[in-house]
Amino acid sequence: MSQWKQIQQLEIRLLEHVDYLYDDNFPMDIRQGLAGWIEAQDWDSAVNDESMALVLLTDLLSQLEKVRSQEQNFLQRHNMKIIQQQLQRKYTTNPTAMARVISTCLREERRILSSACTQEQGALEKSLQSSVALERQKNMDNRVGIIRGSVQLMDQVVKCIEDMQDDFDFCYKTLQSRESTDRTSEMMKQEVTRLQEMLNRLDFKRKEILSKMDVVIKEIDDLMSSQLNPELQDWKRRQQIAAIGGPMLTGLEQLQSWFTVTAQSLFQIKRQLDKLGELVVKVTYESDPIPLQKPQLDERVKYLIYHLIKSSFVVEKQPCMPTHPQKPLIIKTGVQFTTKVRLLVKLPEVDYQLKVKTTFDKDLPPGRVSRQFFILTNNTKVMDIEDYSDGCLSVEFRHLQLKEKKYINGTKGNEGLLSVTEELHSLSFEASFTVQGLTIDLETCSLPLVVISNVSQLPGGWASVMWYNLLTDEPRNLAFFGNPPRASWTQLSEVLSWQFSTFAGRGLNKEQLAMLGEKLLGQHAACSDYQVSWSKFAKENIPGKPFSFWMWLDSILELIKKHLLPVWNENYIMGFVSKEMERALLKGREPGTFLLRFSESHLGGITFTWVEHSENGDVKFNSVEPYTKNRLSALPFADIIRDYKVITDGVVPENPLKFLYPDIPKDEAFGRLYNSQPSKVHPYIPSTLIPISEMRSSASSTPHSCPSPEPPMTPGEFDMLSENLCFDIDTMSSPYSE
């Protein structure tokens, strides 16, 4: 079943989350009309490959044209034409933006499907999607709107003051132009009285507008400190969580709108104050409030503008290698990586030749890290206006590379205290510009980075990225792993489930997480608040094994992603279950019932165990030697299940696998996943690889597992083996060796 069909079967509550994903950037009409084609494309890779993204955009428009030409409904055909034109205008100059939007939507769909399966969100995910947050945003919208309205009303008041002042100025000059002999007349006295009343009204209006300005400036100050800055910090925290597989990062456009409207209000107040300054030049008087109050108001407005714009300079896209789009914040030396910064305030007055400079490990204290790096490629670019960002400035660095500095004397600073993947680094961004006479120096930095020199360090690097971003919201604590905090199992289990939903399309259920808890915590697994140390998670070997818990789990993720994805997403792999539980589950089942689980003793291995009943009623369990990536590269796992054979003495080879636990007929479960494509080389007889286990007798009473050949045999080898091999086999006993 396609992902989109699964989505359509969700309950209303979850469909509302799906509805939130789609807007003008990627209309749901396209998702519906091109569901199969969209799901078949590699959007993740296209995000960081402009040529690939352009090809996909062209193909998408072509597919859309094909669907439109076949549409019978005139209105639908018209709507699709409009959508087609909009996409073409929006993404032709930046096709990777389209790839990013679609990739994000598909990933979030998988997360929603995963949450529907597990039927329970983790505490962290709930906190990010709470109704309190939605109410807070509504309140923010309302408050920003009220401020904007107040500032526009003040515009009208300033215009009214200007008109009043013009009237006063005209009357005053008219009175001055009269003959001195006329100034003592009764009419003249009335004119003077009327002029004084006009001045009194003007004075009142000046005091009134200054008082209103003071109130609005205080309101903006409070808005920035109590709501806008906390919303920005909340977005940055959600960016951290999204980076390690959490819920999709949204809200930047909303945040940009708040920042821009607030900045526009401040700029408008500044213009109003400038206008009042011009009016004072023409008309002033004793105790005129403008010269007394305007300087302080000016300074406060400039201060707020400065800090608002300075805080609006954000890293929109954290550094990421195109080769690993779902593992940001890990950089390999010599490999290109991309990053993007944005100014959330729309500034029509600024000179758009705004240059941004990147610096690696700026102001890092000497000796903090054992290795030092420099940016090999051009590290300066000009910010530009993106069509789809509503006029805001941004710049994307797409071809940055790091190179390690060479040390002539052989010393590297603080060497040996931390591993390579525990050393944290930072990428800084700087820019400077002048707007309305105010010079603003911008500076921001990426989240801490892990720099590796070999892909074998990638799992350890990703563990560091997860641990940091789970446990702290500090933007640049590069000494974090000098004394890393502990994580509760509740926190950690949620993040581990995210890894499976991100990389494998389906998160972990309660039972699977409970088994992982037992694997990592042992007798403390029942305590959800048990504190797990960094060392126990990623550095210490599992007792009796030559690898850590994280290395074991990461190898399983890689195995699923590369070789087991269809089977995993059908929920056919029980996966994380202990041998004892496995026996308990299979014991009362029909002979030939089997289940699939990941190996506990091999890195990246999957095995299946089936149950048999002897004539005397004994229950026997048989496990095949774990299949790793080498074996699975030769034959798809579903085909292994279909073709698996056991050879015993005097018995025709047969497949002992009959029912997938609990009682699903094997072919019913896996039939759709079998690879039944015939050979395309017609002159030859098609060949098939057949996995075979040989059951050997042994003088030892130690149980043994059924070995799986590597690679599986062809039919010719299988026939020859059947004819020549003769085994004197006793009945099979519980063959657990892994």
XYZ file of C-alpha atoms in Angstrom, residues 46-642:
597
model
C 17.875 16.227 -4.594
C 17.834 18.646 -1.657
C 21.591 19.022 -2.011
C 21.964 18.355 -5.740
C 20.700 21.253 -7.856
C 20.964 19.439 -11.199
C 19.038 16.458 -9.834
C 16.433 18.783 -8.304
C 16.007 20.568 -11.644
C 15.438 17.245 -13.421
C 12.839 16.269 -10.813
C 11.103 19.651 -11.144
C 10.943 19.223 -14.925
C 9.604 15.695 -14.529
C 7.046 16.822 -11.961
C 5.726 19.540 -14.254
C 5.589 17.008 -17.088
C 3.710 14.512 -14.913
C 1.332 17.263 -13.828
C 0.687 18.231 -17.457
C -0.096 14.599 -18.275
C -2.582 14.310 -15.404
C -4.142 17.650 -16.347
C -4.652 16.590 -19.968
C -6.521 13.487 -18.798
C -8.734 15.379 -16.339
C -12.364 15.583 -17.504
C -13.558 18.172 -14.989
C -13.027 21.675 -16.428
C -12.641 23.371 -13.031
C -10.093 20.804 -11.851
C -8.181 21.193 -15.104
C -8.116 24.973 -14.626
C -6.925 24.688 -11.002
C -4.148 22.297 -11.971
C -2.975 24.693 -14.669
C -2.753 27.502 -12.089
C -0.798 25.254 -9.718
C 1.538 24.224 -12.524
C 2.293 27.854 -13.375
C 2.823 28.772 -9.734
C 5.319 25.946 -9.203
C 7.188 26.870 -12.347
C 7.519 30.509 -11.252
C 8.426 29.649 -7.688
C 11.012 26.910 -8.168
C 12.626 27.240 -11.618
C 15.428 29.403 -10.238
C 15.756 27.350 -7.035
C 14.674 23.729 -7.613
C 16.357 22.492 -4.425
C 13.794 24.494 -2.441
C 11.047 22.369 -3.994
C 12.977 19.183 -3.230
C 13.369 20.301 0.375
C 9.649 21.019 0.752
C 8.592 17.648 -0.695
C 11.264 15.715 1.225
C 10.113 17.332 4.464
C 6.444 16.572 3.764
C 7.146 12.905 3.002
C 9.299 12.530 6.102
C 6.639 14.097 8.290
C 3.983 11.843 6.742
C 6.096 8.846 7.765
C 6.324 10.243 11.272
C 2.550 10.673 11.490
C 2.039 7.112 10.253
C 4.573 5.919 12.791
C 2.797 7.738 15.617
C -0.453 6.133 14.493
C 1.184 2.709 14.849
C 2.720 3.378 18.244
C -0.470 5.233 19.321
C 1.541 7.321 21.731
C 3.765 10.362 21.384
C 6.798 10.866 23.558
C 6.876 13.609 26.163
C 9.245 15.773 24.137
C 7.160 15.554 20.969
C 3.983 16.329 22.924
C 5.575 19.430 24.405
C 6.450 20.700 20.929
C 2.909 20.219 19.635
C 0.911 21.278 22.684
C -2.251 23.343 22.532
C -0.529 25.827 24.861
C 1.971 26.601 22.098
C -0.873 27.172 19.623
C -2.648 29.513 22.024
C 0.620 31.360 22.578
C 1.009 31.891 18.844
C -2.564 33.140 18.496
C -1.909 35.606 21.287
C 1.262 36.724 19.519
C -0.603 37.266 16.246
C -3.197 39.352 18.049
C -0.654 41.425 19.945
C 1.479 42.180 16.887
C -1.675 43.175 14.996
C -2.744 45.572 17.768
C 0.683 47.233 17.789
C 0.616 47.585 14.024
C -2.834 49.179 14.214
C -1.729 51.601 16.956
C 1.281 52.719 14.922
C -0.890 53.345 11.862
C -3.281 55.423 13.974
C -0.291 57.441 15.190
C 0.495 58.182 11.556
C -2.900 59.821 11.269
C -2.300 61.807 14.459
C 1.079 63.059 13.194
C -0.598 64.103 9.935
C -3.304 65.882 11.942
C -0.626 67.683 13.998
C 1.098 68.741 10.790
C -2.188 70.174 9.444
C -2.889 71.938 12.745
C 0.610 73.397 12.752
C 0.236 74.616 9.166
C -3.003 76.390 10.149
C -1.349 77.911 13.191
C 1.696 78.967 11.190
C -0.493 80.605 8.534
C -2.582 82.508 11.107
C 0.516 83.544 13.047
C 2.272 84.904 9.982
C -0.925 86.625 8.828
C -1.192 88.324 12.194
C 2.446 89.362 12.096
C 1.993 90.915 8.665
C -0.611 93.381 9.878
C 0.177 97.026 10.537
C 1.290 97.818 14.035
C -1.598 100.270 14.390
C -4.082 97.420 13.884
C -2.615 95.247 16.626
C -4.364 97.140 19.408
C -7.822 96.776 17.978
C -10.446 94.580 19.548
C -10.469 92.305 16.517
C -6.755 91.887 16.868
C -7.168 90.779 20.452
C -9.688 88.170 19.365
C -7.240 86.917 16.739
C -4.517 86.600 19.352
C -6.884 84.708 21.654
C -7.831 82.351 18.823
C -4.165 81.877 17.985
C -3.414 80.990 21.613
C -6.205 78.430 21.578
C -4.752 76.930 18.421
C -1.352 76.728 20.083
C -2.882 75.110 23.169
C -4.574 72.479 21.006
C -1.314 71.932 19.132
C 0.567 71.540 22.403
C -2.049 69.086 23.636
C -1.772 67.017 20.452
C 2.023 67.011 20.629
C 1.922 65.779 24.225
C -0.733 63.238 23.272
C 1.262 61.741 20.382
C 4.448 61.587 22.457
C 2.525 59.857 25.237
C 1.072 57.354 22.746
C 4.515 56.756 21.284
C 5.890 56.109 24.752
C 3.125 53.554 25.416
C 3.596 51.783 22.061
C 7.395 51.690 22.431
C 6.988 50.157 25.890
C 4.547 47.643 24.403
C 7.021 46.703 21.652
C 9.828 46.421 24.212
C 7.682 44.108 26.325
C 6.595 42.133 23.250
C 10.219 41.548 22.236
C 11.393 40.509 25.679
C 8.404 38.493 26.863
C 7.176 36.869 23.631
C 9.150 37.473 20.441
C 12.570 36.461 21.782
C 11.127 33.430 23.623
C 9.384 32.395 20.373
C 12.723 32.684 18.564
C 14.416 30.567 21.223
C 11.577 28.064 20.974
C 12.089 27.847 17.199
C 15.826 27.313 17.710
C 15.084 24.550 20.207
C 12.690 22.916 17.751
C 15.400 23.198 15.111
C 17.701 21.212 17.410
C 15.061 18.539 17.910
C 14.260 18.357 14.184
C 17.986 17.949 13.471
C 18.069 14.682 15.445
C 14.937 13.242 13.857
C 12.202 14.975 15.846
C 9.031 16.611 14.475
C 9.287 18.665 11.314
C 10.575 22.190 11.870
C 7.876 24.735 11.056
C 7.129 28.285 12.056
C 10.010 30.209 10.469
C 7.629 32.045 8.117
C 5.392 32.924 11.065
C 8.400 34.097 13.054
C 9.594 36.110 10.071
C 6.191 37.760 9.829
C 6.285 38.779 13.507
C 9.829 40.119 13.235
C 9.069 42.029 10.038
C 5.831 43.609 11.296
C 7.541 44.593 14.568
C 10.484 46.100 12.680
C 8.146 47.949 10.316
C 6.322 49.368 13.329
C 9.602 50.572 14.850
C 10.787 52.084 11.568
C 7.416 53.814 11.221
C 7.709 55.250 14.740
C 11.224 56.434 13.880
C 9.854 58.232 10.795
C 7.110 59.764 12.928
C 9.722 61.040 15.393
C 11.772 62.435 12.506
C 8.637 64.196 11.252
C 8.022 65.691 14.695
C 11.610 66.941 14.597
C 10.906 68.675 11.297
C 7.774 70.287 12.755
C 9.760 71.697 15.690
C 12.050 73.484 13.255
C 9.027 75.349 11.880
C 7.099 75.936 15.108
C 8.307 75.717 18.676
C 7.498 77.469 21.897
C 8.266 77.518 25.584
C 7.769 74.094 27.233
C 7.448 72.462 23.809
C 7.323 68.690 24.698
C 9.007 67.512 21.484
C 12.554 68.783 22.189
C 12.253 67.492 25.749
C 11.001 63.952 25.029
C 12.037 63.154 21.447
C 15.753 62.380 22.133
C 14.909 59.697 24.712
C 12.244 58.168 22.464
C 14.693 58.202 19.547
C 17.295 56.325 21.558
C 14.818 53.723 22.741
C 13.550 53.110 19.192
C 17.103 52.794 17.837
C 17.984 50.384 20.649
C 14.967 48.197 19.876
C 15.635 48.265 16.112
C 19.270 47.317 16.683
C 18.511 44.351 18.934
C 15.514 43.190 16.894
C 17.511 43.027 13.661
C 20.564 41.586 15.388
C 18.521 38.733 16.860
C 16.771 38.108 13.519
C 20.006 36.840 11.922
C 19.546 33.057 12.158
C 20.944 29.856 10.724
C 17.991 28.596 8.722
C 19.735 25.408 7.588
C 22.392 23.904 9.822
C 25.623 22.682 8.154
C 25.035 19.365 6.418
C 26.843 17.159 3.909
C 24.772 16.417 0.777
C 25.835 12.776 1.072
C 24.094 12.494 4.483
C 21.110 14.880 4.398
C 19.473 13.268 7.437
C 22.587 13.575 9.597
C 23.322 17.306 9.836
C 26.058 18.841 11.980
C 28.624 16.211 10.963
C 31.299 17.445 8.552
C 33.949 15.287 6.899
C 37.172 16.966 5.881
C 37.480 17.396 2.130
C 33.747 16.860 1.547
C 31.478 19.730 0.529
C 28.779 20.802 2.945
C 25.977 23.355 2.769
C 24.453 25.822 5.191
C 22.072 28.765 5.004
C 21.473 31.926 7.017
C 18.510 34.273 6.874
C 17.573 37.717 8.113
C 14.024 37.483 9.427
C 13.375 41.208 9.006
C 12.428 42.591 5.613
C 14.548 45.696 5.050
C 13.658 47.568 1.856
C 15.982 50.443 2.788
C 19.170 48.370 3.078
C 21.898 48.120 0.451
C 21.424 44.609 -0.858
C 25.165 44.089 -1.334
C 25.169 42.666 2.169
C 28.156 40.345 2.464
C 28.197 37.451 4.909
C 31.506 35.960 5.994
C 31.885 32.498 7.522
C 34.594 31.642 10.037
C 35.379 28.237 11.512
C 36.029 27.961 15.262
C 36.087 31.731 15.743
C 37.494 32.876 19.110
C 38.064 29.273 20.200
C 40.430 29.271 23.218
C 43.841 27.680 22.483
C 44.127 24.047 23.511
C 40.361 23.465 23.585
C 40.535 20.952 20.708
C 43.259 18.656 19.450
C 42.618 19.486 15.793
C 42.206 22.800 14.021
C 40.572 23.428 10.655
C 40.144 26.164 8.098
C 37.626 26.729 5.305
C 39.274 25.720 2.054
C 36.743 27.308 -0.320
C 35.338 30.842 -0.705
C 33.878 31.844 2.654
C 32.114 35.093 1.665
C 28.812 35.506 -0.189
C 26.259 38.256 -0.750
C 22.787 37.979 0.738
C 19.963 38.079 -1.772
C 16.168 38.206 -1.790
C 14.426 34.872 -2.277
C 11.212 34.920 -4.272
C 9.389 32.607 -1.881
C 10.623 34.308 1.309
C 8.431 37.415 0.908
C 11.373 39.741 0.348
C 13.647 38.689 3.190
C 17.388 38.383 2.733
C 19.177 35.041 2.873
C 22.312 33.371 1.602
C 23.120 29.703 1.091
C 26.700 28.454 1.118
C 26.633 25.308 -1.013
C 30.284 24.466 -1.558
C 32.099 24.886 1.748
C 34.942 22.493 2.574
C 37.126 22.009 5.634
C 40.792 21.142 5.717
C 42.811 20.242 8.778
C 45.785 22.406 9.641
C 49.167 20.718 9.542
C 51.373 20.880 12.618
C 55.099 21.144 12.006
C 56.099 20.296 15.570
C 53.659 17.406 15.732
C 51.594 18.754 18.624
C 47.864 19.298 18.286
C 46.901 21.037 21.489
C 44.616 19.318 23.999
C 45.200 15.885 22.557
C 43.821 12.691 24.046
C 41.251 14.087 26.502
C 38.297 13.674 24.126
C 37.709 11.408 21.156
C 37.446 12.910 17.678
C 33.659 12.586 17.732
C 33.411 14.300 21.148
C 35.279 17.410 20.025
C 32.776 20.122 19.145
C 33.378 22.930 16.675
C 31.423 25.941 15.453
C 30.783 27.801 12.195
C 30.251 31.550 12.648
C 28.574 34.045 10.308
C 29.209 37.798 10.292
C 27.800 40.764 8.376
C 27.484 44.511 8.828
C 25.230 47.140 7.254
C 23.669 50.539 7.824
C 19.945 51.200 7.785
C 18.390 54.625 8.378
C 21.684 55.890 9.771
C 22.004 52.983 12.208
C 25.006 50.636 11.781
C 24.219 47.067 12.781
C 26.790 44.299 13.200
C 25.237 40.882 12.680
C 26.664 37.671 14.081
C 25.310 34.185 14.580
C 26.696 30.677 14.677
C 25.742 27.124 13.844
C 24.941 24.506 16.418
C 28.072 22.627 17.532
C 29.605 20.482 14.789
C 31.490 17.198 14.813
C 34.322 17.001 12.293
C 35.370 13.548 11.070
C 38.105 12.434 8.712
C 36.744 8.949 7.953
C 33.198 7.657 7.364
C 33.804 5.001 10.020
C 33.557 7.853 12.551
C 30.057 8.755 11.355
C 28.109 6.614 13.888
C 30.099 8.040 16.808
C 29.654 11.540 15.445
C 25.896 11.108 15.140
C 25.712 9.813 18.715
C 27.417 13.040 19.862
C 25.049 15.201 17.806
C 22.020 13.419 19.274
C 23.259 13.599 22.854
C 24.101 17.309 22.670
C 20.884 18.462 21.025
C 18.707 16.287 23.216
C 20.107 17.543 26.500
C 20.948 21.224 26.082
C 19.588 24.284 24.314
C 22.877 26.165 24.581
C 23.850 27.319 21.090
C 27.620 27.016 21.516
C 28.720 24.935 24.498
C 31.810 23.453 22.868
C 33.039 22.021 26.185
C 29.855 19.939 26.554
C 31.574 16.533 26.420
C 34.119 17.513 29.056
C 31.390 16.569 31.527
C 28.349 15.375 29.564
C 25.033 15.237 31.457
C 22.975 12.070 31.741
C 19.734 11.397 29.853
C 16.657 9.762 31.316
C 15.538 6.607 29.554
C 12.242 8.364 28.730
C 14.122 11.051 26.818
C 16.552 8.678 25.148
C 13.966 6.106 24.069
C 11.948 8.794 22.307
C 14.993 9.931 20.331
C 15.894 6.339 19.436
C 12.405 5.796 18.073
C 12.853 8.946 15.982
C 15.928 7.397 14.386
C 13.851 4.491 13.125
C 11.013 6.692 11.870
C 13.519 8.982 10.104
C 15.853 6.403 8.584
C 13.564 3.397 8.307
C 10.107 4.942 7.944
C 8.560 3.417 11.068
C 9.278 4.151 14.708
C 9.512 1.659 17.565
C 6.547 0.469 19.606
C 6.428 0.089 23.382
C 7.511 -3.533 23.327
C 10.533 -2.865 21.144
C 11.581 0.082 23.274
C 11.167 -2.017 26.414
C 13.525 -4.645 24.979
C 16.070 -1.950 24.095
C 15.764 -0.679 27.651
C 16.578 -4.158 28.970
C 19.535 -4.366 26.600
C 20.971 -1.060 27.792
C 19.852 -0.842 31.424
C 19.470 -4.438 32.568
C 17.682 -4.582 35.913
C 16.967 -0.835 35.802
C 14.912 -1.096 32.604
C 11.598 -0.836 34.458
C 12.522 2.646 35.708
C 11.612 5.169 33.004
C 13.470 7.944 34.840
C 16.686 5.972 35.138
C 19.594 8.209 34.145
C 21.765 6.859 31.334
C 25.344 8.068 31.099
C 26.959 9.117 27.842
C 29.661 6.527 28.339
C 27.183 3.675 28.797
C 25.254 4.713 25.691
C 28.085 5.252 23.231
C 31.512 4.367 24.654
C 31.393 1.301 26.892
C 31.083 -2.110 25.251
C 27.993 -4.184 25.964
C 29.028 -6.865 28.495
C 30.549 -9.788 26.606
C 30.463 -7.964 23.263
C 33.163 -6.020 21.380
C 30.876 -3.059 20.612
C 28.813 -0.399 22.368
C 25.042 -0.210 22.572
C 24.894 2.623 20.045
C 27.224 0.913 17.548
C 24.964 -2.156 17.713
C 21.782 -0.124 17.222
C 23.238 2.037 14.453
C 24.325 -1.074 12.534
C 20.721 -2.306 12.669
C 19.461 1.021 11.325
C 21.893 0.767 8.415
C 20.828 -2.816 7.731
C 17.144 -1.842 7.646
C 17.744 1.203 5.481
C 19.806 -0.643 2.866
C 18.382 -4.172 2.861
C 15.227 -4.614 4.948
C 13.103 -1.521 4.361
C 10.082 -3.196 2.672
C 9.908 -5.956 5.301
C 10.412 -3.504 8.166
C 7.705 -1.124 6.964
C 5.223 -3.992 6.666
C 5.810 -4.507 10.414
C 6.953 -8.107 9.827
C 10.197 -7.786 11.795
C 9.637 -8.177 15.509
C 13.250 -7.115 15.738
C 14.026 -6.422 19.359
C 13.118 -9.485 21.347
C 15.269 -11.547 23.692
C 15.916 -15.238 23.073
C 13.913 -16.140 26.157
C 10.908 -14.145 25.006
C 11.317 -15.570 21.520
C 10.995 -19.124 22.858
C 7.998 -18.185 24.986
C 6.241 -16.697 21.952
C 6.934 -19.632 19.643
C 6.440 -22.486 22.102
C 2.701 -22.934 21.683
C 2.596 -22.230 17.954
C 2.151 -24.454 14.925
C 5.294 -26.222 13.633
C 7.084 -24.016 11.133
C 6.010 -20.776 12.834
C 8.903 -18.333 12.743
C 9.716 -14.789 13.736
C 12.349 -12.304 12.666
C 14.678 -10.591 15.101
C 17.940 -8.715 15.052
C 21.087 -10.455 16.172
C 22.340 -9.557 19.631
C 25.883 -10.797 18.982
C 26.524 -9.518 15.449
C 26.702 -5.933 14.233
C 23.976 -5.462 11.647
C 22.556 -8.989 11.553
C 19.047 -10.411 11.278
C 18.014 -13.983 11.972
C 14.866 -16.052 11.964
C 13.891 -18.750 14.422
C 11.269 -21.412 13.838
C 9.636 -23.968 16.080
C 9.311 -27.727 15.511
C 7.623 -30.513 17.445
C 9.216 -33.966 17.664
C 7.219 -37.212 17.630
C 7.530 -37.514 21.394
C 6.074 -34.023 21.831
C 9.294 -32.135 22.556
C 9.413 -28.543 21.335
C 12.556 -27.588 19.450
C 13.731 -24.170 18.320
C 16.016 -23.548 15.368
C 17.815 -20.321 14.503
C 19.674 -19.580 11.310
C 23.058 -17.899 11.437
C 22.422 -14.114 11.212
C 22.255 -12.586 7.753
C 24.440 -9.497 7.432
C 24.809 -6.935 4.657
C 27.168 -9.227 2.699
C 24.582 -11.995 2.422
C 21.672 -9.611 1.919
C 23.507 -7.892 -0.928
C 23.338 -11.185 -2.820
C 19.653 -11.898 -2.276
C 16.663 -9.873 -1.000
C 15.531 -10.964 2.430
C 11.979 -11.784 1.303
C 13.432 -14.153 -1.318
C 15.562 -15.790 1.372
C 12.405 -16.470 3.382
C 10.707 -17.905 0.284
